[in-house]
Short mmCIF file of C-alpha atoms in Angstrom, two decimals:
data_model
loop_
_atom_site.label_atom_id
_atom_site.label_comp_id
_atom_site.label_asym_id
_atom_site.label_seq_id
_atom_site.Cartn_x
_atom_site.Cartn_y
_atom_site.Cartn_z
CA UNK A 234 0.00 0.00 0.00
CA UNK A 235 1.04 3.86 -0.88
CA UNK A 236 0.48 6.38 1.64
CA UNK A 237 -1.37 8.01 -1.01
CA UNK A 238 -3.86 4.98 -0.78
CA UNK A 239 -3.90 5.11 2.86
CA UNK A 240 -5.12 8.61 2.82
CA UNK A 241 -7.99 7.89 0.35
CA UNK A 242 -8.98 5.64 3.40
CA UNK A 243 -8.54 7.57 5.65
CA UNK A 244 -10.60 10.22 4.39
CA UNK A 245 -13.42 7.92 3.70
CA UNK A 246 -13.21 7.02 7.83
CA UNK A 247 -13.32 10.98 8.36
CA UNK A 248 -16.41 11.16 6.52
CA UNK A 249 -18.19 8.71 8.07
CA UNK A 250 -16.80 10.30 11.88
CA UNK A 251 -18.85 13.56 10.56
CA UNK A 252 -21.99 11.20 9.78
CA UNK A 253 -22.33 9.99 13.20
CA UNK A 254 -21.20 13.22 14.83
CA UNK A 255 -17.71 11.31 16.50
CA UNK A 256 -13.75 12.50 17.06
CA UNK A 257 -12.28 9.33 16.89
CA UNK A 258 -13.26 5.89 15.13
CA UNK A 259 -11.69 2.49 16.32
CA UNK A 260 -11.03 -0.64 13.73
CA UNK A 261 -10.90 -3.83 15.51
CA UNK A 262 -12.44 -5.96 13.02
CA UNK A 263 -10.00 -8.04 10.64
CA UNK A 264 -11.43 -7.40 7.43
CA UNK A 265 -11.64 -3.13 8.35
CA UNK A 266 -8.05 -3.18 9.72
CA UNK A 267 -6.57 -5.56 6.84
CA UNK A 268 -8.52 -2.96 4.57
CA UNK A 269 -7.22 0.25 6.05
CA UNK A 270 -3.70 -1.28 7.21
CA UNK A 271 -3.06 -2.61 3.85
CA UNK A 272 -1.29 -5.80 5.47
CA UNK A 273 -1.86 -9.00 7.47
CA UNK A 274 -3.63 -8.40 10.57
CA UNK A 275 -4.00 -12.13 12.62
CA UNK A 276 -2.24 -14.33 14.02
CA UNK A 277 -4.13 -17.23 14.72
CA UNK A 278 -6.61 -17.36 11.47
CA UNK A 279 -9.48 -18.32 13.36
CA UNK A 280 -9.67 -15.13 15.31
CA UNK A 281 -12.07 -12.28 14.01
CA UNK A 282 -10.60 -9.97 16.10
CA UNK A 283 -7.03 -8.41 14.58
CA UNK A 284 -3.66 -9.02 16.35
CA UNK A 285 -3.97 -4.89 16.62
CA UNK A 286 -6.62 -2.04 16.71
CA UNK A 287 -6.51 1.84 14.58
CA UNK A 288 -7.23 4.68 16.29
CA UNK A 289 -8.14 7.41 13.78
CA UNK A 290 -9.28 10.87 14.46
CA UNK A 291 -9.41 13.40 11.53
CA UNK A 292 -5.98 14.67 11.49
CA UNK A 293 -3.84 11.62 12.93
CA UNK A 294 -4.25 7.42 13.30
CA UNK A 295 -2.07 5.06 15.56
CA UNK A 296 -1.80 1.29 15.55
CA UNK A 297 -2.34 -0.25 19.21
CA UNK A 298 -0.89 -3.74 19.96
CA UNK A 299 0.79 -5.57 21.94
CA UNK A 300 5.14 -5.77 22.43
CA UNK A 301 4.99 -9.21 20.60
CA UNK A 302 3.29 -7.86 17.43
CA UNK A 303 4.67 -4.68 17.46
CA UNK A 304 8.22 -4.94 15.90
CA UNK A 305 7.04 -7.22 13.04
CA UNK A 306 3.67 -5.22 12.42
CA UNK A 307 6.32 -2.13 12.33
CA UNK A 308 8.56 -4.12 10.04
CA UNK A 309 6.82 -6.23 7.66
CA UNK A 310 3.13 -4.83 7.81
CA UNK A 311 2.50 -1.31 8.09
CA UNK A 312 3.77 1.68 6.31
CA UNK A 313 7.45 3.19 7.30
CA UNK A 314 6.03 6.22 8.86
CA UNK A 315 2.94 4.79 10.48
CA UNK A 316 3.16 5.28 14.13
CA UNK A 317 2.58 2.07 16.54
CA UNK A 318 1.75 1.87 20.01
CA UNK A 319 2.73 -1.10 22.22
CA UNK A 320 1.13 -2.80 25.71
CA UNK A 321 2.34 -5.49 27.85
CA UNK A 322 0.81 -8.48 26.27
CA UNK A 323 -0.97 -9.59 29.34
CA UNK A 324 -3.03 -6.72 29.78
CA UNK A 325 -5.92 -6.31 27.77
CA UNK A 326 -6.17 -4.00 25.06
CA UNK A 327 -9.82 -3.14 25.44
CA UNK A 328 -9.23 -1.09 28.56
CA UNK A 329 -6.24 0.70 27.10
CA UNK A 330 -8.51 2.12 23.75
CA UNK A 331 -10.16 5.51 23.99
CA UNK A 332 -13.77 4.91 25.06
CA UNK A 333 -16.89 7.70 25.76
CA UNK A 334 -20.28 9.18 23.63
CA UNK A 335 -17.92 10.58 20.84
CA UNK A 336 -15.84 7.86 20.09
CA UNK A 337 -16.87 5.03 17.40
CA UNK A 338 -16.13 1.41 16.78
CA UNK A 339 -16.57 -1.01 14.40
CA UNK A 340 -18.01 -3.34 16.99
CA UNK A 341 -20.13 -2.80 20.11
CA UNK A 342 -19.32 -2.32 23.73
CA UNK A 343 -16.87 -0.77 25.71
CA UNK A 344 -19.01 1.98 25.96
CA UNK A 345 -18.47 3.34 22.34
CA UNK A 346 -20.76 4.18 19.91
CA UNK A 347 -21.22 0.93 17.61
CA UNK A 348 -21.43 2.09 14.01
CA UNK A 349 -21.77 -0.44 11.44
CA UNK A 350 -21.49 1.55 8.47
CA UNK A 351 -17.35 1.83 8.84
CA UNK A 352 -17.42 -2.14 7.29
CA UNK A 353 -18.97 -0.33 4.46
CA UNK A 354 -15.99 1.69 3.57
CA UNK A 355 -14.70 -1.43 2.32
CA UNK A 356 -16.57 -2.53 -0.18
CA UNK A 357 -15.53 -0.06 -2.85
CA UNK A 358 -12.20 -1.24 -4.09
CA UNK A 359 -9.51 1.34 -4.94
CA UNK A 360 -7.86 1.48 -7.97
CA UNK A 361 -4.81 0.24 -6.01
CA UNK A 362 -6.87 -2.54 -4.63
CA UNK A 363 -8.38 -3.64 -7.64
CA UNK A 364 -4.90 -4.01 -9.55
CA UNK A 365 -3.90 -5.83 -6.64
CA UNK A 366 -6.86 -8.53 -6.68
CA UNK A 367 -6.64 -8.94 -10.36
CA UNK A 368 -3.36 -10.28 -9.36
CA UNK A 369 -4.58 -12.63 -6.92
CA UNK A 370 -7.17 -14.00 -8.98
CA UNK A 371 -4.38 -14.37 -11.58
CA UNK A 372 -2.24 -16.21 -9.31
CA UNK A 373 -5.04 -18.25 -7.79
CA UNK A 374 -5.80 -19.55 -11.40
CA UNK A 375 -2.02 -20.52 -12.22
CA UNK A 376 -1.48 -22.31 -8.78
CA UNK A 377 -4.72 -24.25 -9.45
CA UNK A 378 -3.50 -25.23 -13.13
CA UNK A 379 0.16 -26.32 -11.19
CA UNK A 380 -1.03 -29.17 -9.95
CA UNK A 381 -2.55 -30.78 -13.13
CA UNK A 382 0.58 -32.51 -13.90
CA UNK A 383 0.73 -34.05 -10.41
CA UNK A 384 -2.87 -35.26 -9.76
CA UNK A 385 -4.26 -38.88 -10.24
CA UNK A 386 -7.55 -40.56 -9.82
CA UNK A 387 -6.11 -42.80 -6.54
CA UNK A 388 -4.88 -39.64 -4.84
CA UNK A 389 -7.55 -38.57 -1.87
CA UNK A 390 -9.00 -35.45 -1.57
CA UNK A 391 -6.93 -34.64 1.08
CA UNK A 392 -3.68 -35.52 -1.08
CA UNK A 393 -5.06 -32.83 -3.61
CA UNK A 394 -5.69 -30.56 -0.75
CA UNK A 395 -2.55 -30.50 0.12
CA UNK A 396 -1.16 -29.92 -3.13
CA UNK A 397 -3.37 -26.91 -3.62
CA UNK A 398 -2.49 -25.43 -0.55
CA UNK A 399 1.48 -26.05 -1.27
CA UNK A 400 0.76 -24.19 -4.62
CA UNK A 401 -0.39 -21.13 -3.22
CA UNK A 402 1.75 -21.06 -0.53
CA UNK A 403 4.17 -20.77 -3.04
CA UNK A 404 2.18 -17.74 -4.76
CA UNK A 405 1.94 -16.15 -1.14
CA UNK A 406 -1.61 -16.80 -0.71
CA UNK A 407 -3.44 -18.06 2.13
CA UNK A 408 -5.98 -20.62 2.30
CA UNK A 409 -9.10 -19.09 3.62
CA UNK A 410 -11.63 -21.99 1.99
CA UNK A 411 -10.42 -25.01 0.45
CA UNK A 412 -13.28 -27.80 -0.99
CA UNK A 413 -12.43 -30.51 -2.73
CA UNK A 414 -14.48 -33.07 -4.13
CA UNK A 415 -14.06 -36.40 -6.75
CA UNK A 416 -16.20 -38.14 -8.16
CA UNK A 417 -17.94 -39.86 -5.51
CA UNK A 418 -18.75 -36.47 -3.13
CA UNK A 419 -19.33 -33.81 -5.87
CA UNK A 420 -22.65 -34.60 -6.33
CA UNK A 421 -23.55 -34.99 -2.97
CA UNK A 422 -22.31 -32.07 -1.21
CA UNK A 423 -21.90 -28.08 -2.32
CA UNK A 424 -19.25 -27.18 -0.20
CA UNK A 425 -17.17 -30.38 0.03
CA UNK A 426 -14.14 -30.19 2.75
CA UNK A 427 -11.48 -32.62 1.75
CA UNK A 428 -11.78 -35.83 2.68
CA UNK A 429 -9.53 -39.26 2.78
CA UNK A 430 -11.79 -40.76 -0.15
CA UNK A 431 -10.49 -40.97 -3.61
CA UNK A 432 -10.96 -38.60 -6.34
CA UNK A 433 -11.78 -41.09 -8.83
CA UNK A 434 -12.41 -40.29 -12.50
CA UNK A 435 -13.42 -36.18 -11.88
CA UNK A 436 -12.34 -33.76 -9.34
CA UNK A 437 -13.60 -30.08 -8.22
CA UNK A 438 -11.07 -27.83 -6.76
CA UNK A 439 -12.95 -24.52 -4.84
CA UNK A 440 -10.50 -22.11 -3.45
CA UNK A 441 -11.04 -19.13 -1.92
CA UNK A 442 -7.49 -17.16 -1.40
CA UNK A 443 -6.00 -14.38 0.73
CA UNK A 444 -3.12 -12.06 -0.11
CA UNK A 445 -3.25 -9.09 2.94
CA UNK A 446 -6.21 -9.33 3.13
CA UNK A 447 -8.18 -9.16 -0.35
CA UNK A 448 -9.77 -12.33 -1.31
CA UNK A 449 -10.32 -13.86 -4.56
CA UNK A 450 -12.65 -16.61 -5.36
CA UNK A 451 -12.08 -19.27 -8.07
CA UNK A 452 -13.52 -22.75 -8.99
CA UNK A 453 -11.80 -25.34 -11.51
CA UNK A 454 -12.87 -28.93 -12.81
CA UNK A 455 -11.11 -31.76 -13.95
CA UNK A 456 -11.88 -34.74 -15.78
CA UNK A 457 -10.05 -38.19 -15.54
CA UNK A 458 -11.77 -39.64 -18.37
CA UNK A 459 -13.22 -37.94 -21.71
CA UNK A 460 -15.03 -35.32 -20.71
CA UNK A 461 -19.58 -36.53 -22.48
CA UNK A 462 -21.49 -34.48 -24.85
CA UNK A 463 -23.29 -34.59 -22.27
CA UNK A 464 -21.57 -33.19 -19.78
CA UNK A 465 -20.38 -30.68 -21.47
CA UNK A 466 -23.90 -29.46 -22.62
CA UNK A 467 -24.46 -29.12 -18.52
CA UNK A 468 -21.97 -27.42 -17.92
CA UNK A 469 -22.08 -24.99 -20.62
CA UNK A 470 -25.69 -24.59 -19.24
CA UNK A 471 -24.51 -23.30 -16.32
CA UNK A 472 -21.84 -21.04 -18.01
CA UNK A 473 -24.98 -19.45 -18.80
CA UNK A 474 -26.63 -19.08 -15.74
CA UNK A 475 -23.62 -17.71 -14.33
CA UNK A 476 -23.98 -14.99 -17.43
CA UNK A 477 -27.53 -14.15 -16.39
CA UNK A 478 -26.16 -12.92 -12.72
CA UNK A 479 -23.57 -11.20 -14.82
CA UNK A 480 -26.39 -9.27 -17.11
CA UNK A 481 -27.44 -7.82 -14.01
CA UNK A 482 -24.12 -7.21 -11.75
CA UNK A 483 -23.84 -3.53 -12.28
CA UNK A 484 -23.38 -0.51 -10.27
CA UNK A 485 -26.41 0.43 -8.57
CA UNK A 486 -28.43 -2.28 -8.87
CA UNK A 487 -29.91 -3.71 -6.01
CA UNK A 488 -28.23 -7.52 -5.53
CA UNK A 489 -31.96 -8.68 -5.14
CA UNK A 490 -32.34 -8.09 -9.20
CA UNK A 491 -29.07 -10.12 -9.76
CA UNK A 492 -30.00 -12.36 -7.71
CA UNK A 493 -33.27 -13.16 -9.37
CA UNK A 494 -31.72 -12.65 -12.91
CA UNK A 495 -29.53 -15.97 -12.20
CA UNK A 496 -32.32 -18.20 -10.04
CA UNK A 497 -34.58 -17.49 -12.75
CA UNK A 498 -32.01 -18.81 -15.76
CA UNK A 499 -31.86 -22.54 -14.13
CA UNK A 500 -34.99 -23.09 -15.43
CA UNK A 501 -34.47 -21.62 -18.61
CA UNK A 502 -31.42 -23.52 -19.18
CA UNK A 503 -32.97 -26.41 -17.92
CA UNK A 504 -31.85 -27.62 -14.53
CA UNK A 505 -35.07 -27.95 -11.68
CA UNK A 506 -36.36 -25.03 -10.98
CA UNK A 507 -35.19 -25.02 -7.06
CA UNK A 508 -31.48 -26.34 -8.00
CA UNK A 509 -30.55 -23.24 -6.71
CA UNK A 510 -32.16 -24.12 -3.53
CA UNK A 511 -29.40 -26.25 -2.84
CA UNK A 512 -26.42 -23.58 -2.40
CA UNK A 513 -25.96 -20.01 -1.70
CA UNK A 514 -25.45 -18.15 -5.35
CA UNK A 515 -22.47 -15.99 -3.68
CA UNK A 516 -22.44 -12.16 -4.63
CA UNK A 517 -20.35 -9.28 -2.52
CA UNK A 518 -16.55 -10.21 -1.70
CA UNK A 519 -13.39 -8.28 -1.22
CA UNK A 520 -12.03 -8.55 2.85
CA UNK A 521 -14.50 -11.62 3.31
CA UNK A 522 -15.00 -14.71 0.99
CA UNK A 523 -18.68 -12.88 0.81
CA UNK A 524 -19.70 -9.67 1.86
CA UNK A 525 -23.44 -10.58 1.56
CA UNK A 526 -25.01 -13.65 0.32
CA UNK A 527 -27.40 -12.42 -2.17
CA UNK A 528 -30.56 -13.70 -2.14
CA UNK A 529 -34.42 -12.20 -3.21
CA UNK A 530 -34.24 -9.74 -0.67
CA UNK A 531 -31.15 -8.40 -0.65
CA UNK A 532 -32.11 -5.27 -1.95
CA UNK A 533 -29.06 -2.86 -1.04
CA UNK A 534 -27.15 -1.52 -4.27
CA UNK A 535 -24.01 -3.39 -5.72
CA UNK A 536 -21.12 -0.31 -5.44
CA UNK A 537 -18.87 0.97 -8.19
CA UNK A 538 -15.81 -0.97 -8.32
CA UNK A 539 -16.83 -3.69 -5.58
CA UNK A 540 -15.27 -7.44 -6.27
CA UNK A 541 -18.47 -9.74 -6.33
CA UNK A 542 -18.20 -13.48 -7.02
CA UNK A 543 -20.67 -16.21 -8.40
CA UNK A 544 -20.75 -19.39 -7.95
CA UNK A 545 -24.13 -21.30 -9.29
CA UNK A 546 -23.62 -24.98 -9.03
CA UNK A 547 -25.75 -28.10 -10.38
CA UNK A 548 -24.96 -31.89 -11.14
CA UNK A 549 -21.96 -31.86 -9.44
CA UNK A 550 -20.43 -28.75 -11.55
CA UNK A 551 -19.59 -25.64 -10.24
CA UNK A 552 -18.54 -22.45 -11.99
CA UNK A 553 -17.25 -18.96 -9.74
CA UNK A 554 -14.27 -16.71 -10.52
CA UNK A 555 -13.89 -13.26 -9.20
CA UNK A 556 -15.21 -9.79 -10.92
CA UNK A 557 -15.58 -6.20 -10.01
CA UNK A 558 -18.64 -4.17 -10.61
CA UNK A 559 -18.63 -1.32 -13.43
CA UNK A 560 -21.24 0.71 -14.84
CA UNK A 561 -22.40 -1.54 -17.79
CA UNK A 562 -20.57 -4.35 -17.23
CA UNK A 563 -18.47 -6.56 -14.59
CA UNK A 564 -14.92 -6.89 -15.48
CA UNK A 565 -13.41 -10.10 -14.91
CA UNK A 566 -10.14 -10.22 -12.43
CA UNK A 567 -7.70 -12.65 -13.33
CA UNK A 568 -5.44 -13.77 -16.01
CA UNK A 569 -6.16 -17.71 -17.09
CA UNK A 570 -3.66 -18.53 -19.82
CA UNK A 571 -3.30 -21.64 -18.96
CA UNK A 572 -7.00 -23.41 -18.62
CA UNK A 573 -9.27 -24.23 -21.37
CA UNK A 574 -11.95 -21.66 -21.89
CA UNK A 575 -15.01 -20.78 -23.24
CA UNK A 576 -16.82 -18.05 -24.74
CA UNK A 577 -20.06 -17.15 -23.33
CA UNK A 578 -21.98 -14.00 -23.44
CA UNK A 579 -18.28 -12.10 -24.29
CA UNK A 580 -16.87 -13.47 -21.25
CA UNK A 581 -14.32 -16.38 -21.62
CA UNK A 582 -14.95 -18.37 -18.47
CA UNK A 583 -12.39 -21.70 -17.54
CA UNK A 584 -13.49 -25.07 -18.98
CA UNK A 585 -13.72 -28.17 -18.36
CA UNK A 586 -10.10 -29.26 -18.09
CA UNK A 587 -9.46 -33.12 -19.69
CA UNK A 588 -6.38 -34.89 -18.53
CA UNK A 589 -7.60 -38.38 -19.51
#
């Protein structure tokens, strides 16, 4: 991050402090303090808490933390002239953080005032930001292809997962979802954690992967054995489904009309009319895998330049890859040079990859 990106953010915190009528704002929430920090902000991934809190008034911010974090935050995550401030680490930070009527949080209690809107800020990618996703997606899609030459029908799920997670390691990317289904599990289950069964003759790789803190989402399918006629008539099916969500993902529209834009097409393309039923459709991402899970009612408005990911599934196929919302048109992040593709509605989307 550039300090001239930090002060974009920072200027987007001020405005919401003169909203709600605050001095200061505090970030304790990982995705809003990986957003405004620009770098990696837990420890232990399971947390949703970060390892350190922002304190931002209008004309100054500080990082508070505790004298373990501090020298490597200082060194390795934050900018050179961003100031941090260090606790013992057995007393608790909470009670150290500027509390009272005019102070704001991210997250309620300790007697601030709890203003959910600051996760918003987020959601609007920078032009920094998106350049920065595109190359995750990009790197996601070439880590997922690396492993082609070293997967086999009698490997397990887990084996695969391992290799997936190896190959992104090696692209600096963190594993924040990993399902992985063969033949036997894909049609069974939607959001498959790897198991020890074997993969058999088709496998479904879903990744969703970090790099400080933006996320990108990406599917891929292989086949063991020649890919039907069949099979590839589903799946181009759903290529188009995913297309109808696309029609609608623009800025401004509510994610409700999306939404319905993409239910509606499985019946048109001929799946059951509730296949959709049996998965969440995805929409909003960025700091989170999803922001929102769209759905009918999900009315608010999809934002200029906000990363949104798909991801209709049906007969054991799955397509999702990770776009950003423009006025007309979503553009799609990612370079996939390596991955068959397909051209549907002027989007070339991956294929179906056959390594028989």
């Amino acid at each position: 991050m550039q300090a001239s990106e930090r002060a974009i953010k920072h200027q987007r915190v001020i405005d919401v402090m003169n909203q709600f009528d605050v001095d200061t704002v505090i970030l304790r929430k990982s995705p809003n303090t990986s957003w405004f920090s620009g770098g990696r902000v837990h420890v232990p991934s399971s947390l949703d808490l970060s390892c350190f809190d922002i304190v931002i008034t209008k004309d100054h911010y500080y990082f508070h933390t505790n004298t373990i974090e501090g020298p490597r935050l200082a060194a390795e995550e934050l900018l050179p002239t961003d100031e941090v401030k260090t606790h013992p680490w057995w007393i608790a930070r909470e009670n150290l953080l500027p509390a009272g009527e005019r102070v704001g949080s991210d997250l309620p209690g300790g007697d601030r005032k709890h203003i959910p809107q600051l996760d918003q800020l987020r959601f609007s990618l920078t032009e920094d930001e998106e350049l920065r996703l595109d190359e995750i997606a990009s790197d996601s899609a070439e880590a997922l292809y690396s492993i082609t030459e070293r997967v086999n029908p009698d490997q397990t799920e887990i084996e695969i997962a391992g290799l997936v997670t190896a190959a992104l390691w090696e692209k600096n990317l963190e594993t924040v979802f990993l399902g992985v289904a063969g033949a036997d599990r894909v049609t069974r289950f939607r959001q498959p954690l790897p198991t020890a069964t074997k993969v058999g003759n088709f496998l479904s790789i879903s990744i969703c992967a970090r790099r400080k803190g933006l996320i990108a989402s990406e599917t891929r399918l292989i086949s063991f054995e020649p890919v039907s006629a069949d099979r590839n008539d589903q799946y181009l099916r759903l290529l188009n489904v995913e297309a109808a969500f696309l029609s609608q993902t623009k800025s401004g529209t509510p994610l409700s009309t999306a939404f319905k834009a993409g239910a509606s097409e499985y019946v048109i393309q001929g799946f059951a009319s509730n296949e959709w039923h049996h998965h969440h459709q995805g929409g909003p991402t960025g700091f989170l895998p999803r922001e929102v899970i769209a759905n009918a009612d999900t009315n608010e408005p999809l934002r200029p330049n906000q990363a949104v990911s798909w991801n209709p599934t049906a007969l054991g196929l799955k397509v999702e890859s990770t776009w950003v919302v423009k006025e007309s048109a979503p553009r799609q992040l990612g370079k996939d040079l390596w991955w068959p593709q397909v051209l549907v509605a002027g989007h070339f989307r991956p294929g179906l990859l056959d390594i028989s």
